[in-house]
Coordinates of C-alpha atoms and ligand atoms in Angstrom, one line a residue:
X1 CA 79.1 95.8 105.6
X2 CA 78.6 99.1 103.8
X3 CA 77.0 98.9 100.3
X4 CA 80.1 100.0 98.2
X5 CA 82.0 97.0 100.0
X6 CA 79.9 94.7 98.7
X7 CA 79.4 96.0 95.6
X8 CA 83.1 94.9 95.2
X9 CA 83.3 91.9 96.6
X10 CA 80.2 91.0 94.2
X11 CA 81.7 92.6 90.9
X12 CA 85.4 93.6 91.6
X13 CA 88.3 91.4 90.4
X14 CA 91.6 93.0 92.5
X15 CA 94.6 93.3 90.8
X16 CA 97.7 90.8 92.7
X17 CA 95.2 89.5 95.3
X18 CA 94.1 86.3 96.4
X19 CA 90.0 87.0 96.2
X20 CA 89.4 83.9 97.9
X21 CA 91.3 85.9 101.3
X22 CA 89.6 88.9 99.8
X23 CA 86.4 87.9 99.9
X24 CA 87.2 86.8 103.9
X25 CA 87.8 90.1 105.3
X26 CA 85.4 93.3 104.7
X27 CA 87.6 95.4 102.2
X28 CA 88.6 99.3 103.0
X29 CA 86.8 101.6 100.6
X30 CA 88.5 104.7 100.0
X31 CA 86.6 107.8 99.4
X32 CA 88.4 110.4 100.0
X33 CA 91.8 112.5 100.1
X34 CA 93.5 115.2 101.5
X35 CA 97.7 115.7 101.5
X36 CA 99.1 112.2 103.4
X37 CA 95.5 111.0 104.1
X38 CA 93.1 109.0 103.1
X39 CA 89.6 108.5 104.1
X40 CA 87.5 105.3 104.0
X41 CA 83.4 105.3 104.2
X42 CA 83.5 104.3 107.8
X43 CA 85.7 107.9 108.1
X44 CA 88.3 106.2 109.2
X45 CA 91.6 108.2 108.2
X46 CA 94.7 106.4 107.3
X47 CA 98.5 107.3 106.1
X48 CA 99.2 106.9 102.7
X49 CA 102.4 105.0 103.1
X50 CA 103.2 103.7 100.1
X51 CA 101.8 107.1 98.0
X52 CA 99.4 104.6 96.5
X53 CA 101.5 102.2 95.3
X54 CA 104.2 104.8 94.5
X55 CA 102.5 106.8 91.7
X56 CA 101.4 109.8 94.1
X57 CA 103.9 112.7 94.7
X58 CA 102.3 116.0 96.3
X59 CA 100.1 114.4 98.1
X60 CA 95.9 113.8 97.5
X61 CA 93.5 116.9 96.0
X62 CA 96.0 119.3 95.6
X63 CA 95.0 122.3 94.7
X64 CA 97.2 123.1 91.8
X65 CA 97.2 119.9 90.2
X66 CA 92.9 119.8 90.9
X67 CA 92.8 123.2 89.4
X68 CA 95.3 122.1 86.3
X69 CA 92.9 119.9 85.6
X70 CA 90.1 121.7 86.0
X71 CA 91.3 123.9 83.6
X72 CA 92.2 121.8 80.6
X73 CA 88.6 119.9 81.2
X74 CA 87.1 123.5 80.3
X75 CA 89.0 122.7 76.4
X76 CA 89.1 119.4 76.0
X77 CA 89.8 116.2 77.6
X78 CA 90.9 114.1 74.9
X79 CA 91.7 113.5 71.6
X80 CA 93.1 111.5 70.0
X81 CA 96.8 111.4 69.0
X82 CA 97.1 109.5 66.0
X83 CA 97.8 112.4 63.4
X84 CA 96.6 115.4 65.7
X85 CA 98.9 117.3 67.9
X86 CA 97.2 118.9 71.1
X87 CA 98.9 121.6 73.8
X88 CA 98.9 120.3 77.2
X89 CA 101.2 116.9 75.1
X90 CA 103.8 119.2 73.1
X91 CA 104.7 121.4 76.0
X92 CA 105.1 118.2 78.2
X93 CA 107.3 117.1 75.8
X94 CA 109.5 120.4 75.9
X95 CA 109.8 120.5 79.7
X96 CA 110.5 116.9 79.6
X97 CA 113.2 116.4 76.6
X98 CA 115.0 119.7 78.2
X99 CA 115.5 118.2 80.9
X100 CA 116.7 114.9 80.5
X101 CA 118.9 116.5 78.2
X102 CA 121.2 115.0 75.5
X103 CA 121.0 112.4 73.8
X104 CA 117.4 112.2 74.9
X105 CA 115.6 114.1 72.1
X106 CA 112.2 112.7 71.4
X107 CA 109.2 111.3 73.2
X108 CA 106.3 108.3 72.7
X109 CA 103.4 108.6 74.9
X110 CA 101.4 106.2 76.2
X111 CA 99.2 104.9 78.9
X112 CA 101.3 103.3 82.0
X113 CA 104.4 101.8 83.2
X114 CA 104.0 98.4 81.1
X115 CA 103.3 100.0 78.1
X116 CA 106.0 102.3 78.7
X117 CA 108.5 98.9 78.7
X118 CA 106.7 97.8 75.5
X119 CA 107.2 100.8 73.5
X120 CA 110.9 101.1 74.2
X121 CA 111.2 97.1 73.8
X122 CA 109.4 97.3 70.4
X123 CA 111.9 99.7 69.1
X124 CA 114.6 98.9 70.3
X125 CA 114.2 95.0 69.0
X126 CA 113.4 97.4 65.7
X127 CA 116.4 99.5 65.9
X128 CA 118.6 96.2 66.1
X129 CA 117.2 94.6 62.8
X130 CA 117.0 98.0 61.2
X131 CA 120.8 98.5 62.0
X132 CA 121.8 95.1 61.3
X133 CA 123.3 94.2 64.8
X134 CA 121.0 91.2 65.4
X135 CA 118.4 89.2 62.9
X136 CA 116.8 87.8 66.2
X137 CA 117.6 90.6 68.7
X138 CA 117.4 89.7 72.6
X139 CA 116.9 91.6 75.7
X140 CA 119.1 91.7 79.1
X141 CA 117.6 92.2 82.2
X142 CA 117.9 92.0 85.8
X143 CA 117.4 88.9 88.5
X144 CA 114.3 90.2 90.2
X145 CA 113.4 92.6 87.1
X146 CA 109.7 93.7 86.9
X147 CA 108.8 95.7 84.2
X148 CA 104.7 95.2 83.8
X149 CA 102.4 92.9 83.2
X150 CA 101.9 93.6 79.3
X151 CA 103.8 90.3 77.3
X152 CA 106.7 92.5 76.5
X153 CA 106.8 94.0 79.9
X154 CA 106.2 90.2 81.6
X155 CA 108.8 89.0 79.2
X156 CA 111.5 90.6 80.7
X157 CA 110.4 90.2 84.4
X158 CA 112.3 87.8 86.4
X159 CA 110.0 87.5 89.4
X160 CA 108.9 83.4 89.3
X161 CA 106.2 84.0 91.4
X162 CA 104.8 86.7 88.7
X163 CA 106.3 85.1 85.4
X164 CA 106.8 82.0 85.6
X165 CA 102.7 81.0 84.9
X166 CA 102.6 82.8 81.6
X167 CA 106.0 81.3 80.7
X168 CA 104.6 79.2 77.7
X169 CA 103.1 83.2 76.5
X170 CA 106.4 84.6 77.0
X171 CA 109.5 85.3 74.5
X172 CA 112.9 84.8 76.1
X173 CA 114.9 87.6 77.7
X174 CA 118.4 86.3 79.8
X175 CA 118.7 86.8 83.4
X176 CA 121.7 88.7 84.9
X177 CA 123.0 89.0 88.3
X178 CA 121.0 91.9 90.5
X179 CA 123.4 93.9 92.7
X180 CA 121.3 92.5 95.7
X181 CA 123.6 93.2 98.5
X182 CA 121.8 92.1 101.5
X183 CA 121.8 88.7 99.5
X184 CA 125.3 88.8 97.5
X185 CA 126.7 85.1 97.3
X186 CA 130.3 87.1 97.3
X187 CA 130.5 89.8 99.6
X188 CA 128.2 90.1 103.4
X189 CA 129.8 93.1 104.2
X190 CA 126.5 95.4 103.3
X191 CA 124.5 96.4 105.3
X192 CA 124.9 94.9 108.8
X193 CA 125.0 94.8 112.2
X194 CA 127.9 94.3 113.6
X195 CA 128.8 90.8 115.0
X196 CA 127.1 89.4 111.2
X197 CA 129.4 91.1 109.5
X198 CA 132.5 90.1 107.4
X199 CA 135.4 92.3 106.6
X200 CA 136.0 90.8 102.8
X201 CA 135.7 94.1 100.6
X202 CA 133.1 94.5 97.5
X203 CA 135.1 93.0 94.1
X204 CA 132.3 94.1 92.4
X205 CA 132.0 90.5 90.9
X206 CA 128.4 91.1 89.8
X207 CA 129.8 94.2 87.7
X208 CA 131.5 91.1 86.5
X209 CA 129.3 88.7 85.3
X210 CA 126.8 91.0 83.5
X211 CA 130.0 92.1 81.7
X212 CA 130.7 88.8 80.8
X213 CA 127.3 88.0 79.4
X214 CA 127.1 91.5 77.3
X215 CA 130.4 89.9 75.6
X216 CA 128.8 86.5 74.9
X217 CA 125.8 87.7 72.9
X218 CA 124.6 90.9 70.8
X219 CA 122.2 92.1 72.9
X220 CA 119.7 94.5 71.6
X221 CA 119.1 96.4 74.8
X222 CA 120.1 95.8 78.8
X223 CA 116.8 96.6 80.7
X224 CA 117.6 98.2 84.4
X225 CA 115.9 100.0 87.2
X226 CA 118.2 102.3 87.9
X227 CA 119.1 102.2 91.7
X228 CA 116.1 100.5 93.4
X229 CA 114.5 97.1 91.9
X230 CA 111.0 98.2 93.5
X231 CA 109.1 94.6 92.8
X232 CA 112.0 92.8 93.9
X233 CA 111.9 94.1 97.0
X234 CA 113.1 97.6 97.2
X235 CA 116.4 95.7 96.1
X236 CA 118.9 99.4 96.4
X237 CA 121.7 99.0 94.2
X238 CA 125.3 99.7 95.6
X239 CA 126.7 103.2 94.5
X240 CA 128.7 102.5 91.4
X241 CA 127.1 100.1 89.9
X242 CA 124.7 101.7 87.8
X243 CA 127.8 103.2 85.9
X244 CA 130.1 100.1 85.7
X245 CA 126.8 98.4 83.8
X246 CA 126.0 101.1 81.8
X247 CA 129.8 101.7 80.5
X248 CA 129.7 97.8 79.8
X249 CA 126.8 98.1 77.9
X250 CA 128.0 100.5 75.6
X251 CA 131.0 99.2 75.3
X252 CA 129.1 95.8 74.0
X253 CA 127.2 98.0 71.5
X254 CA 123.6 97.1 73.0
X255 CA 121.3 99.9 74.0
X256 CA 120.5 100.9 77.3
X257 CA 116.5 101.0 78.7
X258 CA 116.1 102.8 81.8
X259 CA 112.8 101.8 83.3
X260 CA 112.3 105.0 85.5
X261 CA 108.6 103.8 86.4
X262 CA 108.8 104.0 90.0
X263 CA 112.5 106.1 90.4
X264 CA 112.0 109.1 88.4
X265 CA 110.3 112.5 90.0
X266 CA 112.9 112.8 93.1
X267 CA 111.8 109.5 94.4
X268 CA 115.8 108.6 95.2
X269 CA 116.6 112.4 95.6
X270 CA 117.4 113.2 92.3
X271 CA 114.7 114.0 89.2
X272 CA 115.9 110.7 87.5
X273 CA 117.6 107.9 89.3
X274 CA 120.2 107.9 86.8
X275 CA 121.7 111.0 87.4
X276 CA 122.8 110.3 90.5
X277 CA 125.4 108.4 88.3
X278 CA 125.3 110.8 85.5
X279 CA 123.9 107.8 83.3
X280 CA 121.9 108.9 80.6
X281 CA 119.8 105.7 78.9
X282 CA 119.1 105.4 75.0
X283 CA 115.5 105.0 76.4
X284 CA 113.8 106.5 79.7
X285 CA 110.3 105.0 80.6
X286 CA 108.4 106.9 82.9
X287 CA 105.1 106.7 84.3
X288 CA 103.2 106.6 87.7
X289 CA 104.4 110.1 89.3
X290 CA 104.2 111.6 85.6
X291 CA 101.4 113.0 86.8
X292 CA 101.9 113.7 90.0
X293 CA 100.0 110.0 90.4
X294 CA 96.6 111.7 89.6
X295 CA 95.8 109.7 86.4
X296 CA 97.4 106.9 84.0
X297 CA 99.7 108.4 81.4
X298 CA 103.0 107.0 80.7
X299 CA 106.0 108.5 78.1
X300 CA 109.1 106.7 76.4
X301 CA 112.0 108.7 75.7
X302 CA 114.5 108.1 73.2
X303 CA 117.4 109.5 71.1
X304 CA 117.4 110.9 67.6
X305 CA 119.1 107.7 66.1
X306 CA 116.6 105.2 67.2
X307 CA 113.6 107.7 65.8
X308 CA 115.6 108.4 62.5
X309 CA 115.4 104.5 62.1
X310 CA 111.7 104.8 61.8
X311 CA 111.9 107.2 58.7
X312 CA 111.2 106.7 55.2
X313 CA 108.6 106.9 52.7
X314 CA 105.2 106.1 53.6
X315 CA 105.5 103.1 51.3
X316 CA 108.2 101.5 52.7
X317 CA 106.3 101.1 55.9
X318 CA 109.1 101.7 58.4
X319 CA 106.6 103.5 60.8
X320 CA 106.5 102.6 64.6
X321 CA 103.3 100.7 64.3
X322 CA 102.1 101.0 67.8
X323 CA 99.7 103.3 69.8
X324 CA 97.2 103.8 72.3
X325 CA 93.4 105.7 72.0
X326 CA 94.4 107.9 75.3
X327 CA 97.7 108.6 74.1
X328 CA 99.0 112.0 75.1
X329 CA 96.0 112.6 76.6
X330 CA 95.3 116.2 77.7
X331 CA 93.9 115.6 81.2
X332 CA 97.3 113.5 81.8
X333 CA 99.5 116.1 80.6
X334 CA 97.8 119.1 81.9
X335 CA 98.1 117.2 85.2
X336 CA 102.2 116.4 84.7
X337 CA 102.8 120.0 83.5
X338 CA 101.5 121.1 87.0
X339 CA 103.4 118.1 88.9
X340 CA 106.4 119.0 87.1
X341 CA 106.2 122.2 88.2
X342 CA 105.7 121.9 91.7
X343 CA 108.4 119.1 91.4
X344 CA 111.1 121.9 90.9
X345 CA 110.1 124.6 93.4
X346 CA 113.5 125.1 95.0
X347 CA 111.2 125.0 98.7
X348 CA 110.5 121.7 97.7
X349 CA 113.6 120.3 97.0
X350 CA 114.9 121.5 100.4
X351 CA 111.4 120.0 101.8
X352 CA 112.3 116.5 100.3
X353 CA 116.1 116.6 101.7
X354 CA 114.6 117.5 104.9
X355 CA 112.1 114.4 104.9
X356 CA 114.9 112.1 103.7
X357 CA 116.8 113.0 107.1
X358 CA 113.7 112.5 109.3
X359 CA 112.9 108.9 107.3
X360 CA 116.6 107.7 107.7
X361 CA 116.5 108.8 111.4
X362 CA 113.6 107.3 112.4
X363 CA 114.3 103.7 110.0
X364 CA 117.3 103.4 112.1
X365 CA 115.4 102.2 115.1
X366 CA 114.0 99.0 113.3
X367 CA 117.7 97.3 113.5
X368 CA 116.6 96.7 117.2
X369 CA 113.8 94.5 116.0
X370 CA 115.2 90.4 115.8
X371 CA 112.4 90.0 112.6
X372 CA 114.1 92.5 110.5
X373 CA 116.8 91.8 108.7
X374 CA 117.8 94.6 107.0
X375 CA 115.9 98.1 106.3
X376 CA 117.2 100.0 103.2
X377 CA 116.8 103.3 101.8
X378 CA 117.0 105.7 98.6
X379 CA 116.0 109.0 98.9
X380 CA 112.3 108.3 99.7
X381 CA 112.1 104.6 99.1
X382 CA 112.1 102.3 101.8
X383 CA 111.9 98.9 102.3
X384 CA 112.2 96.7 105.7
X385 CA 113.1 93.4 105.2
X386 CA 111.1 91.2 107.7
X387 CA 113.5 87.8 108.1
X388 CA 112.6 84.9 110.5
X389 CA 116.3 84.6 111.7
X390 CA 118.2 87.5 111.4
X391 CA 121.5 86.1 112.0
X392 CA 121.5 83.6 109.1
X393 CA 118.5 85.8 106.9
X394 CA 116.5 83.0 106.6
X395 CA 113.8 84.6 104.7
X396 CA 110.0 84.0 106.4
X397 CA 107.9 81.1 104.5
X398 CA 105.4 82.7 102.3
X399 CA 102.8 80.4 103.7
X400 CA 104.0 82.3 107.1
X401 CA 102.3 85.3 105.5
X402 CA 104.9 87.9 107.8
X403 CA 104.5 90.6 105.4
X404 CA 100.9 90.8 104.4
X405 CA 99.9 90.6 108.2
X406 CA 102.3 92.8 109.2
X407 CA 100.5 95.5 106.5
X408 CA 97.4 94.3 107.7
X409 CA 98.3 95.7 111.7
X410 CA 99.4 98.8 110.2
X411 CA 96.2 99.7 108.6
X412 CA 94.1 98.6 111.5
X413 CA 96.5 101.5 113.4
X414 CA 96.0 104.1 110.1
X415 CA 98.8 103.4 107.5
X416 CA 98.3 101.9 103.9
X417 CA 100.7 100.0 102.6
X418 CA 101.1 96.9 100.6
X419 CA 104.1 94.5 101.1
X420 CA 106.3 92.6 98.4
X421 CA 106.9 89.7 99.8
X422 CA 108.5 89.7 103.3
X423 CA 109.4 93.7 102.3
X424 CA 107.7 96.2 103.6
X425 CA 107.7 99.6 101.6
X426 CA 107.6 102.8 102.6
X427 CA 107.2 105.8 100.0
X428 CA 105.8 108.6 101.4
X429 CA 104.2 111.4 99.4
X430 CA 106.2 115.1 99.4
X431 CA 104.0 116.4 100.9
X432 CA 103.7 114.2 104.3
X433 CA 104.7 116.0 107.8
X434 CA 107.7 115.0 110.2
X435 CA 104.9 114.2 112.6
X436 CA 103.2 111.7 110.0
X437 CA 106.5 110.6 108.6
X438 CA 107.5 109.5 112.3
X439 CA 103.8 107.8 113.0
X440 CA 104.5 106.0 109.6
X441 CA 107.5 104.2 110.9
X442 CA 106.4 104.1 114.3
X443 CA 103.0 102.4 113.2
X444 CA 105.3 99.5 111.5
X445 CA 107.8 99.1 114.7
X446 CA 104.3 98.4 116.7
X447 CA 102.5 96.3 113.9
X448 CA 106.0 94.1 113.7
X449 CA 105.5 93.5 117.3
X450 CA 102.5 92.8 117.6
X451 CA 102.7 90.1 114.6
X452 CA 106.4 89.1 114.9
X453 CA 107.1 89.4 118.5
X454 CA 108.9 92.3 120.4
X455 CA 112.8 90.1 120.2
X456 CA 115.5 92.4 120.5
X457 CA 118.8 91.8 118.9
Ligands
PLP501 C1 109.9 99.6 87.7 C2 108.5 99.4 87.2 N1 108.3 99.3 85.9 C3 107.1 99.1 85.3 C4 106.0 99.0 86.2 C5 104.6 98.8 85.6 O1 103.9 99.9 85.7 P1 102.3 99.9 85.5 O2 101.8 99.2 86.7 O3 101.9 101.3 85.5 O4 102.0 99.2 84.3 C6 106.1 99.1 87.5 C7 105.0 98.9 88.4 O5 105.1 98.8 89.6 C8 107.4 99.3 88.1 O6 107.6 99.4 89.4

């Protein structure tokens, strides 16, 4: 076993992973990068199919983002922001705030996608006192929500398998009804094959029941991913939703949190996930491809109204008590001001229409498979559904382990990625070829085969 391998196994506590099956198998130790690939110490290359666990966007060492970096190391790599402005963090700000766009107006920095969630969960339970619309204010969030693993963040998860242990740690947030399709108790119309399908047409009856809740309680804010729950299971929300809720919402007077953590930077095709429903949250977290996914740095925006509920006199002590030593840390923010640009070349735009074409092509031929149940897609998110009966979507055991050994075949063949569940997800960087993008999916047909059997439907 090389030395760096068991260096970690001796010292290194993974994050999600069982280190008694850790400590079974000799682990892959990355060392290098270059675009789509990735290169362990045996120089073994692999895909990087799930742009390391969706934070990377222009692919590995580029050489703008290496060199934006580079530069902004010559200043000054951090310091701190508590009462000190620096460059690299205001003119992130501007490119940011102008284009969100209204009511959006002013941003809190901080460190990753869970502490993202916790600032905008802190003032918004804030805002509600402050305002008078709830003494005790309470959040709303989604069946399947993950947010982070911080207590605010975990507190308005809905994932058992994640939350449930620190439920005794946890403050209450309600559950409402995810637009789950593939899974809706009402409607098994979307998305099919033929001879499972049933002609009764979408009442949107989930639209329903989180309206029904917004009316029973003052909510202080509805938390959402906006099209795509990525923890739950690359769970894509039906078109239409997104707006339905988010009119509801207003109309019930709560605020509305828009964790952007994995959607945001083109990830569904748009720069914000929201906008492909012209929704525009009281609060926008964003993190992972903030920096193109070279390094941690996270930002919370927010409108004008919840910041002006944070002034007063210095005595009074209405301040937003809550920060972090790296906030807007210039390495970060040198790095997202080079993302962000290459984000909005117009060649790259057309590149990432292009490769959402060649990935919805080539998904298409999983519906063959008898293990998959359903395979779904945003923009560049994908996630195939393993299911041991495709007919009834009985789901696979966990103990049956169809998703992790599925993952496991595909990096033996050369493509990282890690599975939810019995969901396998596929989020290429920008940068990845129509060659590598077919490999990617070609690599998964042959790795459910080998693992789940070649059945045809
Ligand atoms: C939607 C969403 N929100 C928040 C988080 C937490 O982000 P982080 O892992 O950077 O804390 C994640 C992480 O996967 C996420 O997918």
């Amino acid at each position: 076993m090389h030395k760096l391998a068991q260096l970690d196994r001796r010292y290194v506590w993974h994050p999600f992973t069982q280190m008694r099956d850790w400590e079974r198998a000799e682990p892959i130790v990355l060392v290098r990068g270059k675009g789509a690939m990735l290169e362990d110490t045996q120089g073994k290359k692999y895909l990087d199919g799930n742009a390391s666990i969706w934070t990377n966007l222009h692919g590995h060492n580029h050489p703008k983002l290496n060199r934006a970096i580079e530069r902004q190391l010559k200043q000054v790599a951090h310091t701190s922001a508590l009462g000190l402005a620096n460059e690299p963090a205001s003119l992130l700000a501007e490119q940011l705030v102008k284009t969100v766009g209204r009511p959006l107006r002013k941003i809190f920095y901080s460190d990753d996608g869970s502490t993202a969630l916790e600032v905008a969960l802190k003032m918004a339970f804030e805002f509600a006192r402050r305002t008078g619309r709830s003494r005790a204010p309470r959040f709303l969030s989604l069946d399947g929500a993950y947010h982070g693993d911080t207590i605010g963040a975990t507190s308005l998860g809905h994932i058992d398998l994640f939350h449930k242990t620190y439920g005794g740690l946890l403050f209450k947030s309600d559950k409402a009804m995810s637009p789950a399709c593939y899974r809706c108790p009402f409607n098994r119309a979307k998305p099919e094959r033929a001879d499972a399908r049933t002609t009764r047409k979408c009442q949107w009856e989930c639209v329903g029941k989180v309206e029904s809740q917004l009316k029973r309680r003052k909510y202080a804010a509805m938390v959402v991913e906006p099209r795509v729950q990525g923890a739950a299971g690359m769970v894509m929300h039906p078109e239409g939703w997104l707006k339905r809720v988010s009119q509801a919402v207003r109309a019930s007077g709560a605020l509305l949190i828009a964790d952007e953590v994995m959607t945001a930077f083109g990830r569904t095709g748009e720069v914000f996930a929201g906008r492909k429903e012209k929704v525009v949250p009281d609060f926008l977290c964003l993190a992972k491809g903030l920096t193109g996914g070279y390094l941690p740095m996270a930002a919370t925006l927010t409108t004008q109204s919840v910041y002006d509920a944070f002034l007063g006199e210095y005595e009074e002590f209405k301040t937003f008590f809550h920060g972090h030593s790296y906030t807007g840390n210039q390495l970060g923010a040198a790095a997202a001001l080079a993302s962000w640009e290459l984000l909005h070349q117009p060649k790259a735009k057309v590149r990432r229409k292009s490769m959402e074409r060649v990935l919805a092509r080539e998904l298409d031929s999983l519906w063959a498979l008898a293990a998959v149940g359903d395979v779904r897609r945003e923009g560049l998110v994908a996630g195939v559904e393993l299911v041991a009966d495709w007919k009834t979507r009985r789901a696979f055991a966990l103990k049956d382990r169809a998703g992790i050994r599925v993952c496991e075949a595909m990096a033996r063949r050369g493509v990282l990625t890690r599975p939810i569940g019995n969901v396998i997800p596929l989020l290429p960087p920008y940068c990845t070829t129509d060659a590598q993008l077919r490999r990617m999916v070609r690599v998964l047909r042959e790795s459910i085969t080998e693992v789940l059997g070649a059945g045809q439907v």
